[in-house]
Amino acid sequence: MNLIIFLACIAGIGLVDAQLISFSQFSNAVTKNGGPTPSQEQYNNFNNFARIRGRISTVQEAAMALAQILHESDRLRAKREYACAQTQCPNSYRDSRCDKPGQYYYGRGYIQLTWCYNYGPASQAIFRDDRLLRNPDQVATNDQIAWQTTFWFWSDRVHDKPGVQQGKFGATTRWINGNECRDPNNQTAKNRFKMYGIVRQAFGLQGSGDPSGCKL
Ligand SMILES: *[C@@H]1O[C@H](CO)[C@@H](O)[C@H](O)[C@H]1NC(C)=O
């Protein structure tokens, strides 16, 4: 093999490896679920941090994660909990063990990080310091941090749970909002699974997926 072909192969492998999902697959998954066309920045951050921070290496797990993210963030529209965006919810999510003065730890990022005892560990894991405790609003204002905290949550709270690596979508719902799993007819859990089917189609996966794993 000559040098040019050899180098082209290396570059090609690098490219495939760096790109779990293409922009058009990502964009279709969002828009077919009723969201606005995502930005290139959102796509790049999803693609990078799913792997680096979320430990996601298969298209199926990327589809499960994106479906949950779309549900939690109102189709990528909300990086702040709607109910707290104006008031900051000064009386909610209070915990004197780790609250910093004047800072409020309502839901931010694409899987709404809440409470100081979650902001703290996320900050340590990502930055090795407590910057997200001292300034939690960065999780909403900085798109990279919004995705990093989202995939930190996935890696820490979802990725290794029973059934997740077997593609049981209900297991991911259980560890994101287990309340929805107590009632098998809960429409919210069903809506998440419906969104997952649409993401699967956009990502080129066969079938509607496995809804099991939710039941507590
Ligand atoms: C259904 O899910 C919602 C949203 O998480 C939750 O608030 C509610 O309690 C659940 N209902 C039942 C009956 O489990």
Coordinates of N, CA, C and O in Angstrom, one line a residue, residues 1-19:
M1 N 0.9 -1.2 0.0 CA 0.0 0.0 0.0 C 0.9 1.2 0.0 O 1.9 1.3 0.8
N2 N 0.6 2.2 -0.9 CA 1.5 3.4 -0.9 C 1.1 4.3 0.2 O 0.0 4.2 0.8
L3 N 2.0 5.3 0.4 CA 1.9 6.1 1.6 C 0.6 7.0 1.6 O -0.1 7.1 2.6
I4 N 0.2 7.5 0.4 CA -1.0 8.3 0.3 C -2.2 7.5 0.7 O -3.0 8.0 1.5
I5 N -2.3 6.3 0.2 CA -3.5 5.5 0.5 C -3.5 5.2 2.0 O -4.5 5.3 2.7
F6 N -2.3 4.9 2.5 CA -2.2 4.6 3.9 C -2.7 5.7 4.8 O -3.5 5.5 5.7
L7 N -2.2 6.9 4.4 CA -2.6 8.1 5.2 C -4.1 8.4 5.1 O -4.8 8.7 6.1
A8 N -4.6 8.2 3.9 CA -6.1 8.4 3.7 C -6.9 7.4 4.5 O -7.9 7.8 5.1
C9 N -6.4 6.2 4.7 CA -7.1 5.2 5.5 C -7.1 5.6 7.0 O -8.1 5.5 7.6
I10 N -5.9 6.1 7.4 CA -5.8 6.5 8.8 C -6.8 7.6 9.1 O -7.6 7.6 10.0
A11 N -6.8 8.6 8.1 CA -7.8 9.8 8.3 C -9.2 9.3 8.2 O -10.0 9.7 9.0
G12 N -9.5 8.3 7.4 CA -10.8 7.8 7.2 C -11.3 7.1 8.5 O -12.4 7.4 9.0
I13 N -10.4 6.3 9.1 CA -10.8 5.6 10.3 C -11.0 6.6 11.4 O -12.0 6.5 12.2
G14 N -10.1 7.6 11.5 CA -10.3 8.7 12.5 C -11.6 9.4 12.4 O -12.3 9.6 13.4
L15 N -12.0 9.6 11.2 CA -13.3 10.3 10.9 C -14.5 9.5 11.4 O -15.4 10.0 12.1
V16 N -14.5 8.2 11.0 CA -15.6 7.3 11.4 C -15.7 7.2 12.9 O -16.7 7.3 13.5
D17 N -14.5 7.1 13.5 CA -14.4 6.9 14.9 C -14.9 8.1 15.7 O -15.6 8.0 16.7
A18 N -14.6 9.3 15.1 CA -15.0 10.6 15.8 C -16.5 10.9 15.7 O -17.0 11.7 16.4
Q19 N -17.1 10.1 14.8 CA -18.5 10.5 14.5 C -19.5 9.3 14.7 O -19.7 8.5 13.9

